[in-house]
Amino acid sequence: MAIIIDENTKAIVQGITGSQGRFHAERMMAYGTKIVGGVTPGKGGSEVLGVPVFDTVKEAVEETDANASVIFVPAAFAGDAIMEAVDAGIEVIVAITEGIPVYDELKVYKKVKAEGRILIGPNCPGVMSVGKSHLGIMPPQIFSEGNVGIVSRSGTLTYQVAYNLTKLGIGQSTVVGIGGDRIIGTSFVEVLEMFEKDDQTDLVVLIGEIGGTDEEEAAKFIEKHMSKPVVGYIAGITAPPGKRMGHAGAIIEGGKGTAESKIKALNEVGVEVGRTPMEVAELVKKKLKG
């Protein structure tokens, strides 16, 4: 079992004729992901990597029965691309694009929630059901199949923690990069809820960072609803107040959203928080041994 995607997921790539779309489509296909087509307006009828290209998502869904889409569309057009995927009936949308205007993200968020679809991102590395399917830009070679779920706001830290887990002989079930923007489609709490119900996942690693209150909300959920152990990591311990650190959502304002407040909230509900990605992996190993 896996969450969000599995070996039966049939995906299209919106923006497959661009350099990034084509490059990552080829990597996803090499991993075994069922990429059944692509969409680029004006290039319908052509072919890329052996799969058909369509002018619209609606045409792609009608011809391929795709139920997922990965977005590699420039930021100015990515909001409309997500809207089009929702209107075409796509169930899981992974938006890799960075820099989507906040107003577009807000409109997309409302539509996705109203239609009951899953949006991962934007500004994210994607989602990987290890050994089954991969939608996004994660480096597959550092992951190994196992029983630890990962949910993270940071792509790079996701890779570091997963690599350390793999080195210790600990595999992963599903890895979800939810994205670092202020408005994202799927929250920590929603992914934790999925992991709690997932038979393959025995422990969850939560990788947060400064800014916002998502980690504090996750702590409240863990306290009330999680029976599985959770290990945490919070990036930005030394970040100066008022300074944005890379991600749009990673900003401390009015004394809220600090690393200290997030670590405190997680510790208070029994979540041990590692100081480095390696320490996180060692905490996971200790907890799995019981």
PDB file of C-alpha atoms in Angstrom:
ATOM      1  CA  MET A   1       0.000   0.000   0.000  1.00  0.00           C
ATOM      2  CA  ALA A   2       1.089   3.570  -0.569  1.00  0.00           C
ATOM      3  CA  ILE A   3      -0.397   7.004  -0.193  1.00  0.00           C
ATOM      4  CA  ILE A   4      -1.306   9.459  -2.999  1.00  0.00           C
ATOM      5  CA  ILE A   5       0.202   7.447  -5.899  1.00  0.00           C
ATOM      6  CA  ASP A   6       1.083   3.817  -6.599  1.00  0.00           C
ATOM      7  CA  GLU A   7       2.128   1.503  -9.425  1.00  0.00           C
ATOM      8  CA  ASN A   8      -1.292   1.897 -11.076  1.00  0.00           C
ATOM      9  CA  THR A   9      -1.132   5.694 -11.309  1.00  0.00           C
ATOM     10  CA  LYS A  10      -1.276   6.925 -14.923  1.00  0.00           C
ATOM     11  CA  ALA A  11       0.265  10.363 -15.309  1.00  0.00           C
ATOM     12  CA  ILE A  12       0.633  13.066 -17.911  1.00  0.00           C
ATOM     13  CA  VAL A  13       3.270  15.787 -17.946  1.00  0.00           C
ATOM     14  CA  GLN A  14       2.016  19.320 -18.606  1.00  0.00           C
ATOM     15  CA  GLY A  15       4.917  21.069 -20.308  1.00  0.00           C
ATOM     16  CA  ILE A  16       6.510  17.839 -21.583  1.00  0.00           C
ATOM     17  CA  THR A  17       7.988  19.539 -24.673  1.00  0.00           C
ATOM     18  CA  GLY A  18      10.041  21.975 -22.562  1.00  0.00           C
ATOM     19  CA  SER A  19      13.562  21.066 -21.457  1.00  0.00           C
ATOM     20  CA  GLN A  20      12.641  20.478 -17.801  1.00  0.00           C
ATOM     21  CA  GLY A  21       9.452  18.614 -18.606  1.00  0.00           C
ATOM     22  CA  ARG A  22      11.147  16.293 -21.066  1.00  0.00           C
ATOM     23  CA  PHE A  23      14.193  15.679 -18.842  1.00  0.00           C
ATOM     24  CA  HIS A  24      12.189  14.742 -15.781  1.00  0.00           C
ATOM     25  CA  ALA A  25       9.575  12.817 -17.756  1.00  0.00           C
ATOM     26  CA  GLU A  26      12.381  10.574 -19.002  1.00  0.00           C
ATOM     27  CA  ARG A  27      13.672  10.055 -15.447  1.00  0.00           C
ATOM     28  CA  MET A  28      10.191   9.258 -14.124  1.00  0.00           C
ATOM     29  CA  MET A  29       9.651   6.753 -16.939  1.00  0.00           C
ATOM     30  CA  ALA A  30      13.023   5.146 -16.221  1.00  0.00           C
ATOM     31  CA  TYR A  31      11.872   4.684 -12.603  1.00  0.00           C
ATOM     32  CA  GLY A  32       8.833   2.799 -13.835  1.00  0.00           C
ATOM     33  CA  THR A  33       6.225   5.546 -13.563  1.00  0.00           C
ATOM     34  CA  LYS A  34       3.407   5.180 -16.051  1.00  0.00           C
ATOM     35  CA  ILE A  35       3.760   8.400 -18.038  1.00  0.00           C
ATOM     36  CA  VAL A  36       1.027   8.021 -20.657  1.00  0.00           C
ATOM     37  CA  GLY A  37       1.242  11.383 -22.417  1.00  0.00           C
ATOM     38  CA  GLY A  38       2.017  15.056 -22.310  1.00  0.00           C
ATOM     39  CA  VAL A  39       0.283  18.368 -22.850  1.00  0.00           C
ATOM     40  CA  THR A  40       1.614  21.438 -24.614  1.00  0.00           C
ATOM     41  CA  PRO A  41      -0.861  23.810 -26.292  1.00  0.00           C
ATOM     42  CA  GLY A  42      -0.148  24.036 -30.024  1.00  0.00           C
ATOM     43  CA  LYS A  43       1.899  20.838 -30.150  1.00  0.00           C
ATOM     44  CA  GLY A  44      -0.916  18.306 -30.128  1.00  0.00           C
ATOM     45  CA  GLY A  45      -0.364  15.390 -32.485  1.00  0.00           C
ATOM     46  CA  SER A  46       3.372  15.217 -31.902  1.00  0.00           C
ATOM     47  CA  GLU A  47       5.228  12.664 -29.782  1.00  0.00           C
ATOM     48  CA  VAL A  48       7.861  12.921 -27.041  1.00  0.00           C
ATOM     49  CA  LEU A  49       9.714   9.974 -25.486  1.00  0.00           C
ATOM     50  CA  GLY A  50       7.333   7.615 -27.240  1.00  0.00           C
ATOM     51  CA  VAL A  51       4.152   9.071 -25.728  1.00  0.00           C
ATOM     52  CA  PRO A  52       1.586  11.323 -27.429  1.00  0.00           C
ATOM     53  CA  VAL A  53       1.387  15.072 -26.884  1.00  0.00           C
ATOM     54  CA  PHE A  54      -2.026  16.734 -26.653  1.00  0.00           C
ATOM     55  CA  ASP A  55      -3.195  20.334 -26.924  1.00  0.00           C
ATOM     56  CA  THR A  56      -5.363  20.111 -23.804  1.00  0.00           C
ATOM     57  CA  VAL A  57      -5.550  18.070 -20.601  1.00  0.00           C
ATOM     58  CA  LYS A  58      -9.143  17.138 -21.444  1.00  0.00           C
ATOM     59  CA  GLU A  59      -7.995  15.473 -24.683  1.00  0.00           C
ATOM     60  CA  ALA A  60      -5.175  13.703 -22.833  1.00  0.00           C
ATOM     61  CA  VAL A  61      -7.535  12.292 -20.207  1.00  0.00           C
ATOM     62  CA  GLU A  62     -10.046  11.143 -22.834  1.00  0.00           C
ATOM     63  CA  GLU A  63      -7.350   9.321 -24.826  1.00  0.00           C
ATOM     64  CA  THR A  64      -5.167   7.896 -22.028  1.00  0.00           C
ATOM     65  CA  ASP A  65      -7.359   7.626 -18.893  1.00  0.00           C
ATOM     66  CA  ALA A  66      -4.704   9.562 -16.988  1.00  0.00           C
ATOM     67  CA  ASN A  67      -5.539  10.275 -13.339  1.00  0.00           C
ATOM     68  CA  ALA A  68      -2.449  12.308 -12.351  1.00  0.00           C
ATOM     69  CA  SER A  69      -0.473  15.208 -13.772  1.00  0.00           C
ATOM     70  CA  VAL A  70       2.931  16.761 -13.155  1.00  0.00           C
ATOM     71  CA  ILE A  71       3.211  20.476 -13.902  1.00  0.00           C
ATOM     72  CA  PHE A  72       6.407  21.811 -15.551  1.00  0.00           C
ATOM     73  CA  VAL A  73       4.799  24.996 -16.853  1.00  0.00           C
ATOM     74  CA  PRO A  74       6.319  28.509 -16.470  1.00  0.00           C
ATOM     75  CA  ALA A  75       5.081  30.356 -13.381  1.00  0.00           C
ATOM     76  CA  ALA A  76       2.915  32.853 -15.272  1.00  0.00           C
ATOM     77  CA  PHE A  77       0.871  30.018 -16.790  1.00  0.00           C
ATOM     78  CA  ALA A  78       1.105  27.357 -14.063  1.00  0.00           C
ATOM     79  CA  GLY A  79      -2.025  28.479 -12.215  1.00  0.00           C
ATOM     80  CA  ASP A  80      -4.126  28.062 -15.346  1.00  0.00           C
ATOM     81  CA  ALA A  81      -2.448  24.700 -16.014  1.00  0.00           C
ATOM     82  CA  ILE A  82      -3.526  23.427 -12.584  1.00  0.00           C
ATOM     83  CA  MET A  83      -7.051  24.758 -13.118  1.00  0.00           C
ATOM     84  CA  GLU A  84      -7.212  22.939 -16.445  1.00  0.00           C
ATOM     85  CA  ALA A  85      -6.105  19.672 -14.824  1.00  0.00           C
ATOM     86  CA  VAL A  86      -8.827  19.987 -12.173  1.00  0.00           C
ATOM     87  CA  ASP A  87     -11.502  20.723 -14.814  1.00  0.00           C
ATOM     88  CA  ALA A  88     -10.369  17.666 -16.803  1.00  0.00           C
ATOM     89  CA  GLY A  89     -10.921  15.379 -13.808  1.00  0.00           C
ATOM     90  CA  ILE A  90      -7.292  14.752 -12.806  1.00  0.00           C
ATOM     91  CA  GLU A  91      -7.232  13.388  -9.247  1.00  0.00           C
ATOM     92  CA  VAL A  92      -3.604  14.049  -8.223  1.00  0.00           C
ATOM     93  CA  ILE A  93      -1.739  17.155  -9.413  1.00  0.00           C
ATOM     94  CA  VAL A  94       1.931  17.711  -8.622  1.00  0.00           C
ATOM     95  CA  ALA A  95       3.060  21.299  -9.286  1.00  0.00           C
ATOM     96  CA  ILE A  96       6.843  21.584  -9.473  1.00  0.00           C
ATOM     97  CA  THR A  97       6.828  25.197 -10.731  1.00  0.00           C
ATOM     98  CA  GLU A  98       8.370  27.836  -8.455  1.00  0.00           C
ATOM     99  CA  GLY A  99       7.317  31.489  -8.355  1.00  0.00           C
ATOM    100  CA  ILE A 100       3.598  31.179  -9.099  1.00  0.00           C
ATOM    101  CA  PRO A 101       1.913  34.505  -8.166  1.00  0.00           C
ATOM    102  CA  VAL A 102       0.284  34.298  -4.724  1.00  0.00           C
ATOM    103  CA  TYR A 103      -3.136  35.377  -6.066  1.00  0.00           C
ATOM    104  CA  ASP A 104      -3.016  32.522  -8.601  1.00  0.00           C
ATOM    105  CA  GLU A 105      -2.075  30.089  -5.824  1.00  0.00           C
ATOM    106  CA  LEU A 106      -5.036  31.268  -3.763  1.00  0.00           C
ATOM    107  CA  LYS A 107      -7.489  30.718  -6.639  1.00  0.00           C
ATOM    108  CA  VAL A 108      -6.001  27.296  -7.320  1.00  0.00           C
ATOM    109  CA  TYR A 109      -6.174  26.304  -3.642  1.00  0.00           C
ATOM    110  CA  LYS A 110      -9.874  27.153  -3.416  1.00  0.00           C
ATOM    111  CA  LYS A 111     -10.708  25.237  -6.606  1.00  0.00           C
ATOM    112  CA  VAL A 112      -8.707  22.154  -5.663  1.00  0.00           C
ATOM    113  CA  LYS A 113     -10.381  21.956  -2.257  1.00  0.00           C
ATOM    114  CA  ALA A 114     -13.850  22.592  -3.691  1.00  0.00           C
ATOM    115  CA  GLU A 115     -13.391  19.774  -6.231  1.00  0.00           C
ATOM    116  CA  GLY A 116     -11.886  17.334  -3.728  1.00  0.00           C
ATOM    117  CA  ARG A 117      -8.606  16.817  -5.603  1.00  0.00           C
ATOM    118  CA  ILE A 118      -5.070  16.410  -4.261  1.00  0.00           C
ATOM    119  CA  LEU A 119      -2.534  19.116  -5.121  1.00  0.00           C
ATOM    120  CA  ILE A 120       1.087  18.579  -4.047  1.00  0.00           C
ATOM    121  CA  GLY A 121       3.046  21.847  -4.150  1.00  0.00           C
ATOM    122  CA  PRO A 122       3.543  24.188  -5.864  1.00  0.00           C
ATOM    123  CA  ASN A 123       7.287  24.809  -5.541  1.00  0.00           C
ATOM    124  CA  CYS A 124       7.916  21.225  -4.450  1.00  0.00           C
ATOM    125  CA  PRO A 125      10.071  18.205  -5.411  1.00  0.00           C
ATOM    126  CA  GLY A 126       7.010  15.986  -5.852  1.00  0.00           C
ATOM    127  CA  VAL A 127       5.911  12.680  -4.406  1.00  0.00           C
ATOM    128  CA  MET A 128       7.497   9.234  -4.556  1.00  0.00           C
ATOM    129  CA  SER A 129       5.914   5.928  -3.688  1.00  0.00           C
ATOM    130  CA  VAL A 130       9.244   4.188  -3.315  1.00  0.00           C
ATOM    131  CA  GLY A 131       9.671   1.270  -5.685  1.00  0.00           C
ATOM    132  CA  LYS A 132       6.304   1.934  -7.328  1.00  0.00           C
ATOM    133  CA  SER A 133       5.908   5.380  -8.855  1.00  0.00           C
ATOM    134  CA  HIS A 134       7.527   8.820  -8.889  1.00  0.00           C
ATOM    135  CA  LEU A 135       5.988  12.138  -9.879  1.00  0.00           C
ATOM    136  CA  GLY A 136       8.478  14.995  -9.645  1.00  0.00           C
ATOM    137  CA  ILE A 137      12.176  15.756  -9.542  1.00  0.00           C
ATOM    138  CA  MET A 138      13.515  13.660  -6.650  1.00  0.00           C
ATOM    139  CA  PRO A 139      16.746  11.686  -7.284  1.00  0.00           C
ATOM    140  CA  PRO A 140      15.414   8.085  -7.169  1.00  0.00           C
ATOM    141  CA  GLN A 141      18.781   6.438  -6.476  1.00  0.00           C
ATOM    142  CA  ILE A 142      18.960   7.662  -2.848  1.00  0.00           C
ATOM    143  CA  PHE A 143      15.675   6.034  -1.785  1.00  0.00           C
ATOM    144  CA  SER A 144      15.002   2.443  -0.791  1.00  0.00           C
ATOM    145  CA  GLU A 145      11.662   0.773  -0.211  1.00  0.00           C
ATOM    146  CA  GLY A 146      10.594   0.339   3.395  1.00  0.00           C
ATOM    147  CA  ASN A 147       8.286   1.443   6.189  1.00  0.00           C
ATOM    148  CA  VAL A 148       9.185   5.082   6.994  1.00  0.00           C
ATOM    149  CA  GLY A 149       7.048   7.880   5.569  1.00  0.00           C
ATOM    150  CA  ILE A 150       8.544  11.319   4.980  1.00  0.00           C
ATOM    151  CA  VAL A 151       6.653  14.604   4.682  1.00  0.00           C
ATOM    152  CA  SER A 152       8.685  17.752   4.138  1.00  0.00           C
ATOM    153  CA  ARG A 153       8.636  21.446   3.214  1.00  0.00           C
ATOM    154  CA  SER A 154      12.217  21.223   1.875  1.00  0.00           C
ATOM    155  CA  GLY A 155      13.391  19.262  -1.132  1.00  0.00           C
ATOM    156  CA  THR A 156      17.084  19.243  -0.270  1.00  0.00           C
ATOM    157  CA  LEU A 157      16.525  18.231   3.351  1.00  0.00           C
ATOM    158  CA  THR A 158      14.205  15.483   2.183  1.00  0.00           C
ATOM    159  CA  TYR A 159      17.047  14.060   0.126  1.00  0.00           C
ATOM    160  CA  GLN A 160      19.538  14.351   2.991  1.00  0.00           C
ATOM    161  CA  VAL A 161      17.292  12.573   5.494  1.00  0.00           C
ATOM    162  CA  ALA A 162      16.280   9.866   3.008  1.00  0.00           C
ATOM    163  CA  TYR A 163      19.905   9.261   2.029  1.00  0.00           C
ATOM    164  CA  ASN A 164      20.922   8.881   5.672  1.00  0.00           C
ATOM    165  CA  LEU A 165      18.032   6.505   6.340  1.00  0.00           C
ATOM    166  CA  THR A 166      19.011   4.409   3.333  1.00  0.00           C
ATOM    167  CA  LYS A 167      22.641   4.299   4.529  1.00  0.00           C
ATOM    168  CA  LEU A 168      21.395   2.929   7.861  1.00  0.00           C
ATOM    169  CA  GLY A 169      19.401   0.247   6.048  1.00  0.00           C
ATOM    170  CA  ILE A 170      16.029   1.909   6.663  1.00  0.00           C
ATOM    171  CA  GLY A 171      13.689   2.156   3.693  1.00  0.00           C
ATOM    172  CA  GLN A 172      10.878   4.570   2.944  1.00  0.00           C
ATOM    173  CA  SER A 173       7.221   3.987   2.070  1.00  0.00           C
ATOM    174  CA  THR A 174       6.062   7.267   0.525  1.00  0.00           C
ATOM    175  CA  VAL A 175       7.999  10.547   0.400  1.00  0.00           C
ATOM    176  CA  VAL A 176       5.980  13.752   0.019  1.00  0.00           C
ATOM    177  CA  GLY A 177       7.499  17.170  -0.616  1.00  0.00           C
ATOM    178  CA  ILE A 178       4.600  19.508   0.145  1.00  0.00           C
ATOM    179  CA  GLY A 179       6.413  22.676  -1.001  1.00  0.00           C
ATOM    180  CA  GLY A 180       7.741  25.812   0.593  1.00  0.00           C
ATOM    181  CA  ASP A 181       5.322  28.483  -0.581  1.00  0.00           C
ATOM    182  CA  ARG A 182       2.918  30.318   1.702  1.00  0.00           C
ATOM    183  CA  ILE A 183      -0.080  28.741  -0.026  1.00  0.00           C
ATOM    184  CA  ILE A 184       0.278  25.037  -0.814  1.00  0.00           C
ATOM    185  CA  GLY A 185      -2.254  22.435  -1.811  1.00  0.00           C
ATOM    186  CA  THR A 186      -1.644  19.795   0.853  1.00  0.00           C
ATOM    187  CA  SER A 187      -0.618  20.411   4.461  1.00  0.00           C
ATOM    188  CA  PHE A 188       1.426  18.454   6.995  1.00  0.00           C
ATOM    189  CA  VAL A 189      -1.775  17.474   8.785  1.00  0.00           C
ATOM    190  CA  GLU A 190      -3.388  16.048   5.646  1.00  0.00           C
ATOM    191  CA  VAL A 191      -0.325  13.922   4.849  1.00  0.00           C
ATOM    192  CA  LEU A 192       0.027  12.755   8.464  1.00  0.00           C
ATOM    193  CA  GLU A 193      -3.592  11.621   8.339  1.00  0.00           C
ATOM    194  CA  MET A 194      -2.813   9.560   5.212  1.00  0.00           C
ATOM    195  CA  PHE A 195       0.280   7.994   6.815  1.00  0.00           C
ATOM    196  CA  GLU A 196      -1.698   7.107   9.946  1.00  0.00           C
ATOM    197  CA  LYS A 197      -4.034   5.023   7.750  1.00  0.00           C
ATOM    198  CA  ASP A 198      -1.262   3.505   5.596  1.00  0.00           C
ATOM    199  CA  ASP A 199      -0.437  -0.136   6.387  1.00  0.00           C
ATOM    200  CA  GLN A 200       3.070   0.161   4.899  1.00  0.00           C
ATOM    201  CA  THR A 201       4.116   3.075   7.119  1.00  0.00           C
ATOM    202  CA  ASP A 202       5.269   2.362  10.695  1.00  0.00           C
ATOM    203  CA  LEU A 203       6.938   5.713  11.477  1.00  0.00           C
ATOM    204  CA  VAL A 204       6.839   9.220   9.993  1.00  0.00           C
ATOM    205  CA  VAL A 205       9.591  11.816   9.602  1.00  0.00           C
ATOM    206  CA  LEU A 206       8.303  15.405   9.533  1.00  0.00           C
ATOM    207  CA  ILE A 207      10.729  17.970   8.092  1.00  0.00           C
ATOM    208  CA  GLY A 208       9.684  21.551   8.778  1.00  0.00           C
ATOM    209  CA  GLU A 209      11.254  24.965   8.669  1.00  0.00           C
ATOM    210  CA  ILE A 210      10.752  28.451  10.059  1.00  0.00           C
ATOM    211  CA  GLY A 211       7.717  30.518   9.100  1.00  0.00           C
ATOM    212  CA  GLY A 212       3.981  30.014   9.448  1.00  0.00           C
ATOM    213  CA  THR A 213       2.282  27.690  11.936  1.00  0.00           C
ATOM    214  CA  ASP A 214       1.985  24.455   9.959  1.00  0.00           C
ATOM    215  CA  GLU A 215       4.364  22.558  12.254  1.00  0.00           C
ATOM    216  CA  GLU A 216       2.459  23.716  15.354  1.00  0.00           C
ATOM    217  CA  GLU A 217      -0.793  22.545  13.727  1.00  0.00           C
ATOM    218  CA  ALA A 218       0.886  19.228  12.935  1.00  0.00           C
ATOM    219  CA  ALA A 219       1.876  18.883  16.602  1.00  0.00           C
ATOM    220  CA  LYS A 220      -1.766  19.310  17.681  1.00  0.00           C
ATOM    221  CA  PHE A 221      -2.822  16.632  15.182  1.00  0.00           C
ATOM    222  CA  ILE A 222      -0.088  14.247  16.325  1.00  0.00           C
ATOM    223  CA  GLU A 223      -1.151  14.618  19.938  1.00  0.00           C
ATOM    224  CA  LYS A 224      -4.791  13.805  19.232  1.00  0.00           C
ATOM    225  CA  HIS A 225      -4.736  11.441  16.259  1.00  0.00           C
ATOM    226  CA  MET A 226      -1.367   9.782  15.573  1.00  0.00           C
ATOM    227  CA  SER A 227      -0.712   6.306  16.981  1.00  0.00           C
ATOM    228  CA  LYS A 228       2.513   5.953  14.969  1.00  0.00           C
ATOM    229  CA  PRO A 229       5.769   7.531  16.175  1.00  0.00           C
ATOM    230  CA  VAL A 230       6.934  10.751  14.514  1.00  0.00           C
ATOM    231  CA  VAL A 231      10.498  12.115  14.360  1.00  0.00           C
ATOM    232  CA  GLY A 232      11.033  15.771  13.458  1.00  0.00           C
ATOM    233  CA  TYR A 233      13.570  18.144  11.974  1.00  0.00           C
ATOM    234  CA  ILE A 234      13.198  21.936  11.810  1.00  0.00           C
ATOM    235  CA  ALA A 235      15.456  23.968   9.524  1.00  0.00           C
ATOM    236  CA  GLY A 236      16.406  27.559  10.296  1.00  0.00           C
ATOM    237  CA  ILE A 237      17.447  27.468  13.960  1.00  0.00           C
ATOM    238  CA  THR A 238      19.991  30.259  13.382  1.00  0.00           C
ATOM    239  CA  ALA A 239      17.883  32.313  10.952  1.00  0.00           C
ATOM    240  CA  PRO A 240      17.610  36.018  11.916  1.00  0.00           C
ATOM    241  CA  PRO A 241      14.050  37.337  12.580  1.00  0.00           C
ATOM    242  CA  GLY A 242      12.442  39.205   9.666  1.00  0.00           C
ATOM    243  CA  LYS A 243      14.665  37.653   7.004  1.00  0.00           C
ATOM    244  CA  ARG A 244      13.258  35.315   4.380  1.00  0.00           C
ATOM    245  CA  MET A 245      15.349  32.171   4.014  1.00  0.00           C
ATOM    246  CA  GLY A 246      14.841  30.743   0.536  1.00  0.00           C
ATOM    247  CA  HIS A 247      11.235  29.601   0.603  1.00  0.00           C
ATOM    248  CA  ALA A 248       8.411  32.122   0.352  1.00  0.00           C
ATOM    249  CA  GLY A 249       6.814  30.663   3.471  1.00  0.00           C
ATOM    250  CA  ALA A 250      10.024  30.652   5.506  1.00  0.00           C
ATOM    251  CA  ILE A 251       9.841  34.021   7.219  1.00  0.00           C
ATOM    252  CA  ILE A 252       9.653  34.861  10.919  1.00  0.00           C
ATOM    253  CA  GLU A 253       7.160  37.647  11.609  1.00  0.00           C
ATOM    254  CA  GLY A 254       6.221  39.213  14.918  1.00  0.00           C
ATOM    255  CA  GLY A 255       8.138  36.593  16.859  1.00  0.00           C
ATOM    256  CA  LYS A 256       5.957  33.785  15.455  1.00  0.00           C
ATOM    257  CA  GLY A 257       7.099  30.870  13.373  1.00  0.00           C
ATOM    258  CA  THR A 258      10.525  30.468  14.967  1.00  0.00           C
ATOM    259  CA  ALA A 259      12.389  27.193  14.985  1.00  0.00           C
ATOM    260  CA  GLU A 260      12.303  27.239  18.780  1.00  0.00           C
ATOM    261  CA  SER A 261       8.496  27.506  18.918  1.00  0.00           C
ATOM    262  CA  LYS A 262       8.089  24.657  16.440  1.00  0.00           C
ATOM    263  CA  ILE A 263      10.561  22.369  18.221  1.00  0.00           C
ATOM    264  CA  LYS A 264       8.863  23.140  21.542  1.00  0.00           C
ATOM    265  CA  ALA A 265       5.416  22.324  20.124  1.00  0.00           C
ATOM    266  CA  LEU A 266       6.656  19.003  18.716  1.00  0.00           C
ATOM    267  CA  ASN A 267       8.588  18.052  21.871  1.00  0.00           C
ATOM    268  CA  GLU A 268       5.509  18.713  24.014  1.00  0.00           C
ATOM    269  CA  VAL A 269       3.553  16.030  22.132  1.00  0.00           C
ATOM    270  CA  GLY A 270       6.369  13.486  22.307  1.00  0.00           C
ATOM    271  CA  VAL A 271       8.073  14.112  18.979  1.00  0.00           C
ATOM    272  CA  GLU A 272      11.862  13.976  19.211  1.00  0.00           C
ATOM    273  CA  VAL A 273      13.512  16.537  16.913  1.00  0.00           C
ATOM    274  CA  GLY A 274      16.948  15.864  15.464  1.00  0.00           C
ATOM    275  CA  ARG A 275      19.491  18.681  15.146  1.00  0.00           C
ATOM    276  CA  THR A 276      20.938  17.322  11.900  1.00  0.00           C
ATOM    277  CA  PRO A 277      19.619  15.064   9.105  1.00  0.00           C
ATOM    278  CA  MET A 278      21.944  12.297  10.356  1.00  0.00           C
ATOM    279  CA  GLU A 279      20.635  12.621  13.907  1.00  0.00           C
ATOM    280  CA  VAL A 280      17.091  12.323  12.531  1.00  0.00           C
ATOM    281  CA  ALA A 281      18.029   9.030  10.866  1.00  0.00           C
ATOM    282  CA  GLU A 282      19.594   7.750  14.076  1.00  0.00           C
ATOM    283  CA  LEU A 283      16.463   8.659  16.058  1.00  0.00           C
ATOM    284  CA  VAL A 284      14.367   6.748  13.524  1.00  0.00           C
ATOM    285  CA  LYS A 285      16.610   3.707  13.865  1.00  0.00           C
ATOM    286  CA  LYS A 286      16.315   3.811  17.652  1.00  0.00           C
ATOM    287  CA  LYS A 287      12.525   4.100  17.579  1.00  0.00           C
ATOM    288  CA  LEU A 288      12.063   1.305  15.035  1.00  0.00           C
ATOM    289  CA  LYS A 289      14.083  -1.004  17.251  1.00  0.00           C
ATOM    290  CA  GLY A 290      11.639  -0.112  20.017  1.00  0.00           C
TER     291      GLY A 290
END
